[in-house]
Short mmCIF file of C-alpha atoms in Angstrom, two decimals:
data_model
loop_
_atom_site.label_atom_id
_atom_site.label_comp_id
_atom_site.label_asym_id
_atom_site.label_seq_id
_atom_site.Cartn_x
_atom_site.Cartn_y
_atom_site.Cartn_z
CA MET A 25 -18.34 13.98 13.98
CA MET A 26 -16.56 10.86 15.33
CA SER A 27 -15.82 9.18 18.47
CA SER A 28 -12.94 10.58 20.47
CA ASN A 29 -11.86 6.87 21.15
CA PRO A 30 -12.32 5.00 17.85
CA ALA A 31 -12.66 1.22 18.37
CA TYR A 32 -10.50 0.54 15.32
CA VAL A 33 -7.49 2.77 14.81
CA TYR A 34 -4.24 2.41 12.82
CA LEU A 35 -1.40 4.74 12.52
CA ILE A 36 0.06 5.22 9.03
CA GLU A 37 3.57 7.11 8.80
CA SER A 38 4.63 8.03 5.31
CA ASP A 39 6.79 10.69 3.39
CA SER A 40 3.70 12.79 3.12
CA GLY A 41 2.70 12.73 6.88
CA GLN A 42 1.08 10.89 9.75
CA TYR A 43 -2.55 9.60 9.21
CA LEU A 44 -4.94 7.87 11.42
CA PHE A 45 -7.07 5.12 9.69
CA TYR A 46 -10.28 4.34 11.52
CA LEU A 47 -13.87 3.33 11.37
CA ASN A 48 -15.94 6.41 12.00
CA HIS A 49 -19.07 4.94 13.99
CA VAL A 50 -21.02 8.07 13.29
CA SER A 51 -20.84 8.13 9.37
CA MET A 52 -20.04 4.32 9.32
CA ASN A 53 -17.38 4.92 6.79
CA LEU A 54 -13.65 4.33 6.88
CA GLN A 55 -11.49 7.59 7.05
CA PHE A 56 -7.86 8.66 6.80
CA LEU A 57 -7.28 11.64 9.28
CA ASN A 58 -4.42 13.95 8.69
CA LEU A 59 -2.81 14.23 12.21
CA GLU A 60 -1.09 17.54 11.45
CA ASN A 61 -4.17 19.52 10.50
CA GLY A 62 -6.99 17.18 11.85
CA LYS A 63 -8.67 17.01 8.48
CA VAL A 64 -10.07 13.93 6.69
CA ALA A 65 -7.73 13.30 3.79
CA LYS A 66 -9.44 10.29 2.38
CA GLU A 67 -12.84 8.54 3.01
CA ILE A 68 -13.90 5.15 1.96
CA VAL A 69 -17.72 5.13 1.68
CA LEU A 70 -19.23 1.89 2.69
CA GLU A 71 -22.40 0.62 1.27
CA TYR A 72 -24.94 -1.27 3.32
CA ASP A 73 -27.01 -2.55 0.57
CA GLY A 74 -26.34 -4.05 -2.79
CA PRO A 75 -23.35 -6.29 -4.09
CA ASN A 76 -20.90 -4.29 -1.73
CA SER A 77 -23.13 -4.43 1.32
CA MET A 78 -21.23 -4.08 4.59
CA SER A 79 -24.36 -4.96 6.57
CA ARG A 80 -22.69 -8.19 7.79
CA LEU A 81 -19.42 -6.48 8.84
CA SER A 82 -18.02 -7.83 12.12
CA GLY A 83 -14.74 -5.94 12.18
CA ILE A 84 -11.90 -4.19 10.24
CA ALA A 85 -8.93 -6.59 9.97
CA GLY A 86 -6.06 -4.48 8.64
CA LEU A 87 -4.49 -2.75 5.75
CA GLU A 88 -2.50 -4.15 2.82
CA GLU A 89 -1.26 -1.76 0.20
CA ASP A 90 -4.50 -0.47 -1.34
CA THR A 91 -6.96 -2.85 0.20
CA VAL A 92 -8.74 -3.25 3.49
CA TRP A 93 -9.14 -6.62 5.11
CA THR A 94 -12.47 -7.11 6.87
CA THR A 95 -14.47 -9.91 8.65
CA PHE A 96 -18.09 -10.75 8.25
CA SER A 97 -20.76 -12.48 10.26
CA PRO A 98 -21.52 -15.43 9.68
CA HIS A 99 -17.78 -16.44 9.65
CA ALA A 100 -15.96 -14.95 6.63
CA ILE A 101 -12.93 -12.99 5.63
CA SER A 102 -12.89 -10.49 2.90
CA PHE A 103 -11.06 -7.45 1.37
CA LEU A 104 -12.27 -4.31 -0.49
CA ASN A 105 -10.58 -1.59 -2.23
CA TYR A 106 -10.54 2.27 -1.53
CA ASP A 107 -13.78 2.56 -3.46
CA GLY A 108 -15.71 0.32 -1.16
CA GLU A 109 -15.99 -2.49 -3.78
CA ILE A 110 -15.58 -5.99 -2.25
CA LEU A 111 -12.93 -7.81 -4.32
CA PHE A 112 -12.77 -11.02 -2.25
CA GLU A 113 -14.81 -13.07 0.27
CA LYS A 114 -14.31 -16.52 1.58
CA LYS A 115 -16.34 -18.31 4.24
CA ILE A 116 -14.36 -19.85 7.06
CA PRO A 117 -15.83 -23.34 7.96
CA ALA A 118 -16.01 -24.35 11.61
CA GLY A 119 -13.47 -26.78 13.18
CA LYS A 120 -14.28 -29.20 16.02
CA VAL A 121 -16.78 -26.76 17.50
CA ASP A 122 -19.44 -24.82 15.75
CA ILE A 123 -18.62 -21.24 15.73
CA THR A 124 -21.08 -18.24 15.71
CA TYR A 125 -18.68 -15.34 15.15
CA VAL A 126 -15.37 -14.28 13.47
CA GLY A 127 -14.54 -10.86 14.23
CA SER A 128 -11.44 -8.54 14.03
CA ASP A 129 -10.09 -5.07 15.12
CA PHE A 130 -6.84 -3.39 15.59
CA HIS A 131 -5.59 -5.87 18.17
CA LYS A 132 -7.01 -8.92 16.56
CA GLU A 133 -6.18 -8.47 12.86
CA LEU A 134 -5.74 -10.86 10.00
CA HIS A 135 -2.12 -11.50 9.23
CA ARG A 136 -1.02 -12.54 5.78
CA TYR A 137 2.21 -14.67 5.56
CA SER A 138 3.07 -16.04 2.16
CA ASP A 139 -0.10 -17.49 0.50
CA LYS A 140 -1.94 -17.87 3.79
CA VAL A 141 -4.19 -15.46 5.74
CA PHE A 142 -4.11 -16.11 9.67
CA GLY A 143 -7.10 -15.05 11.79
CA MET A 144 -8.28 -15.71 15.33
CA GLN A 145 -11.50 -16.92 17.18
CA PRO A 146 -10.94 -16.05 20.91
CA TYR A 147 -14.42 -17.29 22.37
CA PHE A 148 -15.95 -20.23 23.99
CA MET A 149 -19.21 -21.21 22.20
CA ASN A 150 -20.89 -22.73 25.32
CA HIS A 151 -19.07 -21.27 28.37
CA HIS A 152 -21.65 -22.43 31.11
CA GLY A 153 -22.27 -25.77 29.37
CA MET A 154 -18.63 -26.68 28.92
CA ASN A 155 -16.41 -28.93 30.84
CA LYS A 156 -12.74 -28.15 31.30
CA GLU A 157 -11.79 -30.93 28.71
CA ASP A 158 -13.97 -29.07 26.06
CA ILE A 159 -11.38 -26.11 26.07
CA GLN A 160 -9.01 -28.41 24.04
CA LYS A 161 -11.58 -28.41 21.30
CA HIS A 162 -11.89 -24.69 20.85
CA SER A 163 -9.02 -23.85 18.38
CA LEU A 164 -8.05 -20.25 18.60
CA VAL A 165 -6.28 -19.77 15.21
CA TYR A 166 -7.40 -20.51 11.55
CA SER A 167 -5.96 -19.76 8.15
CA TYR A 168 -7.10 -19.52 4.59
CA ASP A 169 -4.80 -20.48 1.79
CA MET A 170 -5.33 -18.21 -1.10
CA VAL A 171 -3.75 -20.58 -3.66
CA SER A 172 -5.32 -23.96 -2.73
CA ASP A 173 -8.61 -22.34 -1.59
CA GLN A 174 -8.40 -24.36 1.66
CA SER A 175 -9.04 -23.37 5.30
CA LYS A 176 -7.48 -24.92 8.35
CA TRP A 177 -7.79 -24.77 12.09
CA TYR A 178 -4.65 -25.28 14.27
CA ASP A 179 -3.82 -27.04 17.48
CA VAL A 180 -3.73 -23.74 19.50
CA TYR A 181 -5.75 -23.64 22.69
CA TYR A 182 -5.95 -21.93 25.98
CA ALA A 183 -3.68 -23.56 28.55
CA LYS A 184 -4.68 -26.96 29.96
CA ASP A 185 -5.02 -25.63 33.43
CA TYR A 186 -7.09 -22.47 32.27
CA TRP A 187 -10.06 -23.58 34.31
CA ASP A 188 -8.19 -25.50 37.33
CA LYS A 189 -9.22 -22.74 39.78
CA GLY A 190 -12.72 -21.83 38.22
CA LYS A 191 -14.29 -20.99 34.83
CA LYS A 192 -12.47 -18.01 33.44
CA ARG A 193 -13.76 -16.09 30.52
CA ALA A 194 -12.24 -16.41 27.07
CA TYR A 195 -10.52 -13.65 25.23
CA PHE A 196 -7.19 -12.71 23.82
CA SER A 197 -5.17 -10.07 21.81
CA TRP A 198 -2.31 -10.89 19.56
CA ALA A 199 0.50 -9.04 17.98
CA ARG A 200 2.88 -9.88 15.14
CA ARG A 201 6.75 -9.76 15.01
CA LYS A 202 8.02 -11.11 11.55
CA ASP A 203 6.63 -14.54 10.94
CA LYS A 204 5.49 -15.09 14.62
CA LEU A 205 2.14 -14.32 16.31
CA TYR A 206 2.18 -13.63 20.00
CA ILE A 207 -1.06 -14.76 21.60
CA SER A 208 -1.71 -13.03 24.87
CA PRO A 209 -4.81 -13.99 26.85
CA TRP A 210 -6.78 -11.43 28.88
CA TYR A 211 -7.41 -13.86 31.78
CA ASP A 212 -4.12 -15.88 31.89
CA HIS A 213 -0.50 -14.89 32.27
CA GLU A 214 0.94 -17.28 29.59
CA ILE A 215 1.78 -15.97 26.13
CA GLN A 216 1.89 -18.50 23.26
CA VAL A 217 4.22 -17.97 20.18
CA PHE A 218 2.70 -19.32 17.08
CA ASP A 219 5.07 -19.63 14.06
CA MET A 220 3.19 -18.97 10.87
CA SER A 221 5.87 -20.72 8.68
CA LYS A 222 5.83 -23.87 10.85
CA GLU A 223 2.11 -23.57 11.60
CA LYS A 224 2.39 -24.38 15.17
CA VAL A 225 3.01 -23.04 18.69
CA ILE A 226 6.80 -23.17 19.26
CA GLU A 227 6.87 -21.49 22.86
CA LYS A 228 4.78 -20.81 25.71
CA ILE A 229 6.06 -18.16 28.24
CA ASP A 230 4.61 -17.19 31.57
CA VAL A 231 4.58 -13.31 31.56
CA LYS A 232 3.07 -12.27 34.92
CA SER A 233 2.54 -8.74 35.84
CA ASP A 234 3.19 -8.05 39.66
CA HIS A 235 -0.30 -6.27 39.64
CA ILE A 236 -2.32 -9.11 38.23
CA ASN A 237 -3.35 -11.59 41.08
CA SER A 238 -7.15 -12.05 41.00
CA PHE A 239 -8.93 -13.22 37.84
CA TYR A 240 -12.71 -13.20 37.80
CA PHE A 241 -14.12 -16.75 37.75
CA LEU A 242 -17.56 -16.79 35.94
CA ASN A 243 -18.71 -20.21 37.52
CA GLU A 244 -22.42 -19.06 37.40
CA ILE A 245 -24.46 -16.62 35.41
CA PRO A 246 -24.59 -13.28 37.32
CA GLY A 247 -27.82 -12.39 38.94
CA SER A 248 -27.98 -9.16 37.05
CA ARG A 249 -26.07 -7.07 34.51
CA GLU A 250 -24.97 -4.69 37.24
CA GLU A 251 -23.58 -7.76 39.23
CA GLY A 252 -21.63 -8.85 36.13
CA ARG A 253 -20.08 -5.40 35.53
CA VAL A 254 -19.10 -5.10 39.24
CA ASN A 255 -17.49 -8.47 39.17
CA THR A 256 -15.52 -7.63 36.03
CA LEU A 257 -14.43 -4.27 37.53
CA ILE A 258 -13.20 -5.50 40.82
CA HIS A 259 -10.97 -8.28 39.36
CA ASP A 260 -7.76 -7.97 37.56
CA LEU A 261 -7.22 -8.65 33.80
CA TYR A 262 -4.82 -8.13 31.01
CA GLY A 263 -5.58 -6.10 27.84
CA ILE A 264 -4.09 -5.40 24.40
CA ILE A 265 -0.59 -6.40 23.39
CA LEU A 266 1.21 -4.23 20.84
CA TYR A 267 4.57 -4.74 18.95
CA ASP A 268 6.86 -1.62 18.67
CA LYS A 269 8.87 -2.24 15.42
CA TYR A 270 10.99 0.88 16.09
CA ARG A 271 12.30 -0.30 19.43
CA ASP A 272 11.76 -4.23 18.85
CA CYS A 273 9.78 -4.61 22.05
CA PHE A 274 6.10 -5.44 23.13
CA TYR A 275 3.61 -3.64 25.33
CA ARG A 276 1.24 -5.66 27.31
CA PHE A 277 -1.49 -3.64 29.05
CA PHE A 278 -3.19 -4.71 32.35
CA TYR A 279 -5.97 -3.49 34.59
CA PRO A 280 -5.80 -4.02 38.38
CA GLY A 281 -8.99 -4.45 39.87
CA TYR A 282 -10.92 -1.52 41.26
CA MET A 283 -13.46 -1.16 43.94
CA ASP A 284 -14.97 1.67 46.20
CA GLU A 285 -17.88 2.13 48.45
CA ARG A 286 -20.20 3.87 45.94
CA GLU A 287 -23.15 2.28 44.06
CA TYR A 288 -23.08 2.90 40.33
CA SER A 289 -25.64 2.75 37.55
CA LEU A 290 -25.31 0.17 34.74
CA LYS A 291 -24.18 3.04 32.43
CA LYS A 292 -21.46 4.25 34.76
CA LEU A 293 -20.35 0.64 35.56
CA SER A 294 -19.98 0.01 31.69
CA MET A 295 -17.92 3.27 31.36
CA LEU A 296 -15.76 2.26 34.30
CA ASN A 297 -15.05 -1.18 32.55
CA ARG A 298 -14.52 0.46 29.06
CA SER A 299 -12.25 3.22 30.47
CA ARG A 300 -10.70 1.52 33.66
CA PRO A 301 -9.71 3.65 36.63
CA PHE A 302 -6.24 2.17 36.78
CA ILE A 303 -4.19 1.00 33.73
CA GLY A 304 -0.80 -0.41 33.59
CA VAL A 305 1.64 -1.41 30.88
CA MET A 306 4.42 -4.05 30.82
CA VAL A 307 7.39 -3.54 28.55
CA LEU A 308 8.81 -6.90 27.23
CA ASP A 309 11.73 -7.40 24.94
CA LYS A 310 11.58 -9.38 21.83
CA ASP A 311 12.06 -12.65 23.79
CA LEU A 312 9.04 -11.71 26.22
CA ASN A 313 11.42 -10.89 29.05
CA ILE A 314 9.79 -8.32 31.40
CA LEU A 315 11.82 -5.08 31.19
CA GLY A 316 9.59 -3.11 33.44
CA GLU A 317 5.88 -2.11 34.50
CA HIS A 318 4.24 1.16 34.77
CA VAL A 319 0.79 2.04 36.35
CA PHE A 320 -0.68 5.31 35.13
CA ASP A 321 -2.46 7.83 37.47
CA LYS A 322 -6.17 7.15 38.11
CA PHE A 323 -8.13 7.99 34.88
CA GLN A 324 -5.10 9.22 33.24
CA VAL A 325 -5.38 7.29 30.02
CA HIS A 326 -7.68 5.10 27.95
CA THR A 327 -6.28 1.92 26.38
CA SER A 328 -9.14 -0.55 25.62
CA SER A 329 -9.08 1.14 22.18
CA ASN A 330 -7.32 4.05 20.45
CA VAL A 331 -3.74 3.05 21.30
CA PHE A 332 -1.00 2.56 18.71
CA VAL A 333 2.74 2.70 18.09
CA GLY A 334 4.59 5.15 15.99
CA GLU A 335 8.14 6.28 15.55
CA GLU A 336 7.75 8.86 18.20
CA GLY A 337 6.71 6.25 20.75
CA LEU A 338 3.66 4.63 22.25
CA TYR A 339 0.56 6.81 21.67
CA LEU A 340 -2.08 6.53 24.42
CA SER A 341 -5.46 8.22 24.40
CA LEU A 342 -5.96 10.90 27.09
CA ASN A 343 -9.77 10.60 26.83
CA ASN A 344 -10.62 8.36 29.72
CA GLU A 345 -14.35 8.63 29.76
CA ASN A 346 -14.29 8.78 33.61
CA SER A 347 -11.77 11.60 33.79
CA PRO A 348 -12.86 15.17 34.66
CA ASP A 349 -10.66 16.19 31.67
CA TYR A 350 -12.52 14.04 29.35
CA ASP A 351 -12.89 15.78 26.01
CA GLU A 352 -15.34 14.46 23.33
CA ASP A 353 -14.47 17.23 20.84
CA HIS A 354 -10.80 16.37 20.50
CA LEU A 355 -8.44 13.45 19.93
CA ARG A 356 -5.69 13.84 22.50
CA TYR A 357 -2.67 11.63 23.01
CA MET A 358 0.16 11.18 25.45
CA VAL A 359 3.24 9.85 23.44
CA VAL A 360 5.34 7.64 25.82
CA ARG A 361 8.80 6.22 25.53
CA PHE A 362 10.38 4.18 28.32
CA ASP A 363 13.91 4.36 29.40
CA VAL A 364 15.41 0.86 30.37
CA GLY A 365 17.77 1.09 33.23
CA LYS A 366 20.73 -1.25 33.56
#
């Protein structure tokens, strides 16, 4: 009784076996699933009332030893133990712009470095009422110092030319390699490298896919929800970025635009955007040089969630919701390893 594509999923590889850690949106509890036998090995029962209430939960933000980091709305970070008891909670004050949301999931986790915990805030607070200059007020990265009890926002923003050709939406994924965070926007080619020890961006690198050439410019509010879904579907965008510690490389997913002559219902358009028809992946070395790109067959995989890296390779869900082979009763994965030619 769970989704075949959990929104938050994390692979744990240990001497005792392989386990998936995820939020079960049916039971609304956190579970550890044994990949060998498919049975739940451990469940963290979440309370939604009382002193340990998760009613304000806005996301699961990562694992650290025997604790689970989370985010709350309004903007706060916290962690709880495996008994579901909240051991720590700290509000994150706004920076130059009032924020309405601090969230997290497996591709926008909290990252602890030394005494600081780093988090992200990827959204614009007033997209249609903003000017181009306002982008440089929307800081993307914050931290909380667990020793000094102080929060801080950093000078990390979307590129200055982000809206030069029109108003693009705001969202990004990030991945961690050692003491660096790699900030990968969904509507821009540039990846920023944030050094947690120096607390600043140390490099900006253009990492363009050959298949991403037409971003969606949201200059006006769409006339209907259907129009908004169609405009998103027919344009290109990037997706999740993952770091592979076993092969010391990165995977940056991308979604070429898709259009045909049929008219779809709002529900079907939502499914097509959630499980895109065509999905590609860029393989990048540790310095973000492009080693290669691959586009999967139509409806072959699902990568907007339920993707992760293990010692065997890159795990991709085979449960694309629009595929005739979609199976809501099983977790199914393709495990991929890329050979790099000379």
